[in-house]
Tab-separated table of C-alpha atoms in Angstrom:
chain	number	residue	atom	x	y	z
A	1	MET	CA	0.371	36.929	-29.767
A	2	ALA	CA	3.621	36.013	-28.019
A	3	PRO	CA	3.535	32.821	-25.895
A	4	THR	CA	3.334	33.207	-22.129
A	5	PRO	CA	5.144	31.060	-19.539
A	6	ASN	CA	1.907	29.505	-18.363
A	7	GLY	CA	0.650	25.945	-18.190
A	8	GLY	CA	-1.890	24.583	-20.640
A	9	ASP	CA	-4.768	25.461	-18.322
A	10	GLY	CA	-3.656	29.102	-18.051
A	11	THR	CA	-2.264	28.815	-14.552
A	12	SER	CA	1.264	29.790	-13.651
A	13	THR	CA	3.587	26.803	-13.330
A	14	ASN	CA	5.590	27.643	-10.210
A	15	LEU	CA	7.209	24.493	-8.896
A	16	LEU	CA	7.809	26.000	-5.460
A	17	LYS	CA	4.226	27.184	-4.956
A	18	PRO	CA	2.834	24.772	-2.354
A	19	THR	CA	-0.369	22.823	-2.832
A	20	PRO	CA	-2.819	22.689	0.103
A	21	GLU	CA	-1.369	19.313	1.137
A	22	GLN	CA	2.168	20.727	1.000
A	23	VAL	CA	1.117	23.689	3.128
A	24	THR	CA	0.071	21.175	5.790
A	25	ILE	CA	3.530	19.570	5.679
A	26	LEU	CA	5.198	22.993	5.920
A	27	TRP	CA	3.102	23.827	8.990
A	28	LEU	CA	4.064	20.476	10.502
A	29	ILE	CA	7.758	21.131	9.886
A	30	GLY	CA	7.437	24.544	11.528
A	31	GLY	CA	5.434	23.109	14.412
A	32	TYR	CA	7.901	20.277	14.962
A	33	MET	CA	10.803	22.739	14.959
A	34	ALA	CA	9.070	25.065	17.417
A	35	GLY	CA	8.125	22.188	19.710
A	36	ILE	CA	11.638	20.754	19.711
A	37	LEU	CA	13.225	24.146	20.402
A	38	ILE	CA	10.757	24.936	23.212
A	39	LEU	CA	11.153	21.549	24.885
A	40	TRP	CA	14.926	21.319	24.358
A	41	GLN	CA	15.967	22.695	27.754
A	42	MET	CA	12.587	23.123	29.480
A	43	PRO	CA	12.610	21.620	32.983
A	44	TYR	CA	10.769	18.288	33.233
A	45	LEU	CA	9.148	18.568	29.783
A	46	LYS	CA	12.531	18.184	28.078
A	47	HIS	CA	12.384	14.504	29.040
A	48	LEU	CA	9.701	14.032	26.380
A	49	LEU	CA	12.473	14.434	23.809
A	50	TYR	CA	14.892	12.096	25.599
A	51	PRO	CA	14.216	8.922	23.543
A	52	PHE	CA	14.311	10.943	20.322
A	53	LYS	CA	17.639	12.471	21.345
A	54	LEU	CA	19.009	8.986	22.040
A	55	VAL	CA	18.005	7.595	18.642
A	56	THR	CA	19.374	10.715	16.948
A	57	ILE	CA	22.696	10.125	18.702
A	58	GLY	CA	22.546	6.552	17.418
A	59	LEU	CA	22.067	7.853	13.866
A	60	HIS	CA	24.925	10.310	14.409
A	61	GLU	CA	27.188	7.415	15.353
A	62	PHE	CA	25.851	5.438	12.390
A	63	GLY	CA	27.072	8.288	10.164
A	64	HIS	CA	30.592	7.835	11.519
A	65	ALA	CA	30.407	4.059	11.141
A	66	CYS	CA	28.952	4.082	7.640
A	67	MET	CA	31.589	6.468	6.291
A	68	ALA	CA	34.360	4.511	8.016
A	69	CYS	CA	33.213	1.384	6.142
A	70	VAL	CA	32.828	3.194	2.816
A	71	SER	CA	36.340	4.640	3.094
A	72	GLY	CA	37.961	1.261	3.743
A	73	GLY	CA	37.909	1.127	7.541
A	74	LYS	CA	36.432	-1.455	9.902
A	75	VAL	CA	33.882	-0.585	12.571
A	76	LYS	CA	34.463	-2.182	15.956
A	77	SER	CA	31.617	-0.761	18.047
A	78	ILE	CA	28.889	1.837	18.550
A	79	THR	CA	27.795	2.882	22.028
A	80	VAL	CA	25.154	5.376	23.172
A	81	ASP	CA	25.506	6.986	26.599
A	82	PRO	CA	22.434	7.710	28.784
A	83	ASN	CA	23.938	11.174	29.380
A	84	LEU	CA	23.364	11.924	25.671
A	85	GLY	CA	26.791	11.002	24.392
A	86	GLY	CA	27.940	8.457	21.870
A	87	LEU	CA	31.094	6.776	20.633
A	88	THR	CA	32.045	4.932	17.462
A	89	THR	CA	35.319	3.027	17.396
A	90	TYR	CA	36.854	1.944	14.115
A	91	VAL	CA	40.194	1.222	12.551
A	92	GLY	CA	41.375	2.684	9.277
A	93	ASN	CA	43.899	4.898	7.564
A	94	ARG	CA	44.201	8.705	7.467
A	95	ARG	CA	41.577	8.943	4.710
A	96	THR	CA	39.122	6.984	6.856
A	97	GLN	CA	39.533	9.408	9.747
A	98	CYS	CA	39.273	12.438	7.453
A	99	LEU	CA	35.942	11.268	6.040
A	100	ALA	CA	34.438	9.603	9.121
A	101	LEU	CA	34.867	12.466	11.600
A	102	PRO	CA	32.581	14.979	9.809
A	103	ALA	CA	30.096	12.229	8.898
A	104	GLY	CA	28.481	12.223	12.339
A	105	TYR	CA	26.882	15.654	12.133
A	106	LEU	CA	26.700	15.791	8.344
A	107	GLY	CA	25.502	12.199	7.970
A	108	SER	CA	22.682	12.526	10.499
A	109	SER	CA	21.566	15.894	9.113
A	110	PHE	CA	21.628	14.470	5.569
A	111	LEU	CA	19.578	11.470	6.681
A	112	GLY	CA	17.170	13.845	8.403
A	113	ALA	CA	16.909	15.917	5.222
A	114	ILE	CA	15.987	12.808	3.220
A	115	LEU	CA	13.227	12.006	5.715
A	116	VAL	CA	11.917	15.587	5.449
A	117	PHE	CA	12.020	15.477	1.645
A	118	CYS	CA	10.159	12.182	1.470
A	119	ALA	CA	7.459	13.324	3.910
A	120	PHE	CA	5.846	15.326	1.084
A	121	ASN	CA	4.654	12.057	-0.481
A	122	VAL	CA	3.164	8.948	1.145
A	123	THR	CA	4.922	6.477	-1.156
A	124	ALA	CA	8.258	8.275	-0.782
A	125	SER	CA	7.854	8.292	3.005
A	126	LYS	CA	7.530	4.500	2.917
A	127	GLY	CA	10.779	4.286	0.968
A	128	ALA	CA	12.400	6.601	3.512
A	129	ALA	CA	11.091	4.372	6.307
A	130	ILE	CA	12.836	1.359	4.726
A	131	MET	CA	16.074	3.370	4.595
A	132	LEU	CA	15.626	4.444	8.221
A	133	MET	CA	15.013	0.880	9.398
A	134	LEU	CA	18.094	-0.295	7.501
A	135	CYS	CA	20.201	2.373	9.227
A	136	LEU	CA	18.801	1.354	12.616
A	137	VAL	CA	19.386	-2.353	11.970
A	138	LEU	CA	23.003	-1.688	10.978
A	139	THR	CA	23.445	0.400	14.108
A	140	ILE	CA	22.068	-2.522	16.133
A	141	PHE	CA	24.606	-4.798	14.405
A	142	TRP	CA	27.465	-2.546	15.545
A	143	ALA	CA	25.962	-1.739	18.960
A	144	ARG	CA	28.036	-2.841	21.926
A	145	ASN	CA	25.905	-1.592	24.797
A	146	LEU	CA	22.324	-2.302	25.773
A	147	LEU	CA	21.095	1.281	25.366
A	148	ALA	CA	22.280	1.586	21.770
A	149	PHE	CA	20.795	-1.803	20.945
A	150	GLY	CA	17.504	-1.136	22.723
A	151	ILE	CA	16.772	2.374	21.461
A	152	CYS	CA	17.456	1.456	17.826
A	153	LEU	CA	15.383	-1.719	18.102
A	154	PHE	CA	12.518	0.246	19.674
A	155	PHE	CA	12.419	2.876	16.925
A	156	ALA	CA	12.800	0.274	14.180
A	157	GLY	CA	9.797	-1.517	15.719
A	158	ILE	CA	7.723	1.692	15.888
A	159	THR	CA	8.544	2.447	12.254
A	160	GLY	CA	7.503	-1.052	11.203
A	161	LEU	CA	4.282	-0.832	13.241
A	162	LEU	CA	3.304	2.493	11.657
A	163	TRP	CA	4.037	1.022	8.209
A	164	TRP	CA	1.482	-1.714	8.912
A	165	LEU	CA	-1.074	0.410	10.797
A	166	ASP	CA	-3.914	1.711	8.598
A	167	GLY	CA	-1.893	1.287	5.405
A	168	GLY	CA	0.954	3.517	6.599
A	169	LYS	CA	-1.332	6.543	6.890
A	170	TYR	CA	0.542	7.941	9.896
A	171	LEU	CA	4.045	6.847	8.922
A	172	LYS	CA	5.042	10.071	7.179
A	173	TYR	CA	4.265	12.162	10.281
A	174	PHE	CA	6.570	9.997	12.378
A	175	THR	CA	9.421	9.907	9.851
A	176	LEU	CA	9.006	13.668	9.326
A	177	PHE	CA	9.426	14.286	13.055
A	178	LEU	CA	12.534	12.084	13.161
A	179	GLY	CA	13.886	13.937	10.125
A	180	VAL	CA	13.325	17.358	11.680
A	181	MET	CA	14.750	16.113	14.987
A	182	SER	CA	17.883	14.766	13.310
A	183	CYS	CA	18.490	18.035	11.439
A	184	ILE	CA	17.750	20.231	14.467
A	185	TYR	CA	19.901	18.108	16.787
A	186	SER	CA	22.941	18.473	14.528
A	187	ILE	CA	22.374	22.206	14.121
A	188	LEU	CA	21.874	22.857	17.858
A	189	GLU	CA	24.867	20.749	18.839
A	190	ILE	CA	27.082	22.676	16.419
A	191	LEU	CA	25.651	26.010	17.647
A	192	ASP	CA	26.475	24.962	21.226
A	193	MET	CA	30.033	24.418	20.104
A	194	LEU	CA	30.188	27.767	18.282
A	195	VAL	CA	28.417	29.956	20.839
A	196	LEU	CA	29.222	28.229	24.142
A	197	ARG	CA	32.620	26.974	22.957
A	198	LYS	CA	31.793	23.366	23.873
A	199	SER	CA	34.387	22.004	21.462
A	200	ASN	CA	36.499	20.034	23.926
A	201	GLY	CA	36.562	16.429	22.678
A	202	SER	CA	34.003	17.104	19.926
A	203	ASP	CA	34.218	15.808	16.362
A	204	ALA	CA	35.239	19.293	15.200
A	205	GLU	CA	37.967	19.509	17.857
A	206	GLN	CA	39.401	16.159	16.783
A	207	PHE	CA	39.192	17.136	13.120
A	208	ALA	CA	40.955	20.453	13.763
A	209	GLU	CA	43.735	18.725	15.716
A	210	LYS	CA	44.346	16.188	12.971
A	211	TYR	CA	43.967	18.326	9.832
A	212	GLY	CA	44.279	21.956	10.908
A	213	ILE	CA	43.447	24.752	8.404
A	214	PHE	CA	40.649	26.026	10.696
A	215	PRO	CA	40.086	25.841	14.466
A	216	ALA	CA	37.293	23.644	15.790
A	217	GLN	CA	34.790	26.517	15.650
A	218	GLY	CA	35.703	27.129	12.005
A	219	TRP	CA	34.971	23.533	11.027
A	220	GLY	CA	31.832	23.640	13.137
A	221	PHE	CA	30.630	26.712	11.252
A	222	ILE	CA	31.245	24.994	7.893
A	223	TRP	CA	29.336	21.919	9.037
A	224	LEU	CA	26.524	24.157	10.321
A	225	ILE	CA	26.130	25.836	6.920
A	226	ILE	CA	26.115	22.456	5.156
A	227	SER	CA	23.496	21.107	7.592
A	228	LEU	CA	21.281	24.151	6.979
A	229	ILE	CA	21.664	23.688	3.219
A	230	PHE	CA	20.558	20.056	3.582
A	231	LEU	CA	17.414	21.060	5.501
A	232	VAL	CA	16.382	23.993	3.304
A	233	GLY	CA	17.214	22.023	0.154
A	234	ALA	CA	15.055	19.113	1.343
A	235	VAL	CA	12.038	21.376	1.830
A	236	LEU	CA	12.457	23.105	-1.541
A	237	ALA	CA	13.050	19.805	-3.344
A	238	GLY	CA	9.983	18.297	-1.684
A	239	LEU	CA	7.843	21.227	-2.824
A	240	ALA	CA	9.090	20.894	-6.392
A	241	ALA	CA	9.033	17.107	-6.682
A	242	PHE	CA	5.808	16.069	-4.961
A	243	LYS	CA	2.836	18.043	-6.205
A	244	ASP	CA	0.867	14.824	-5.748
A	245	ASP	CA	1.141	13.621	-2.154
A	246	GLY	CA	0.682	9.983	-3.129
A	247	THR	CA	-2.923	9.725	-1.931
A	248	GLY	CA	-4.512	11.080	-5.099
A	249	ASN	CA	-4.441	14.707	-3.936
A	250	SER	CA	-2.633	16.976	-6.373
A	251	ALA	CA	-2.406	20.589	-7.406
A	252	GLY	CA	-5.118	22.135	-9.543
A	253	THR	CA	-8.879	21.844	-9.772
A	254	GLY	CA	-11.175	19.487	-11.628
A	255	LYS	CA	-12.809	22.119	-13.836
């Protein structure tokens, strides 16, 4: 008899078939997305997202700052505006500007994708929390206004508290929400630029002015596709990599 592509216990080995625990995470991702989209512009209730928008802007600016450092530049300051704006100032050469400008949207969506990926496993979510706290601490180091300093310190403190509370049982739900928020924020901001033409002064507008090839909306569309790839790739990778959620629950039965 010819061999069949089955596992040793006769069950099909489909890496992307979710376990019951992974189905819960998928429902959470969908629920978080729906909640964020519903609350985004809803009168009064949209203020529930305000602190999360602020910290996401901080991580956006961290993306600029981190890439400026990696490409040989020097970061001078990060500021976060209460009107949901942000600014990173740095000095560097043409290569620094070329790499740092896209790194706001792409960096924050990539960071968000890592948080989503790691949420499929408790141990991985703790590693992601360490990475998140490091990013927030570095943002605090570069912060030059009280709001940027305070919001990053607050979320670093919440992350540390959830790490300690009940063995980190609830940490992955918090980091997952921040991951989804970071991805969605980048995507919605780029869509605003594409649909409502809010490109004046944006990262894409500055990039188009300096390097051409495409108009601001063209670069925004490219960044949008990359951000979507990060998010979808994180979910698929999480499904494939973490069949055991880190608490002893794994796929299969005990028979």
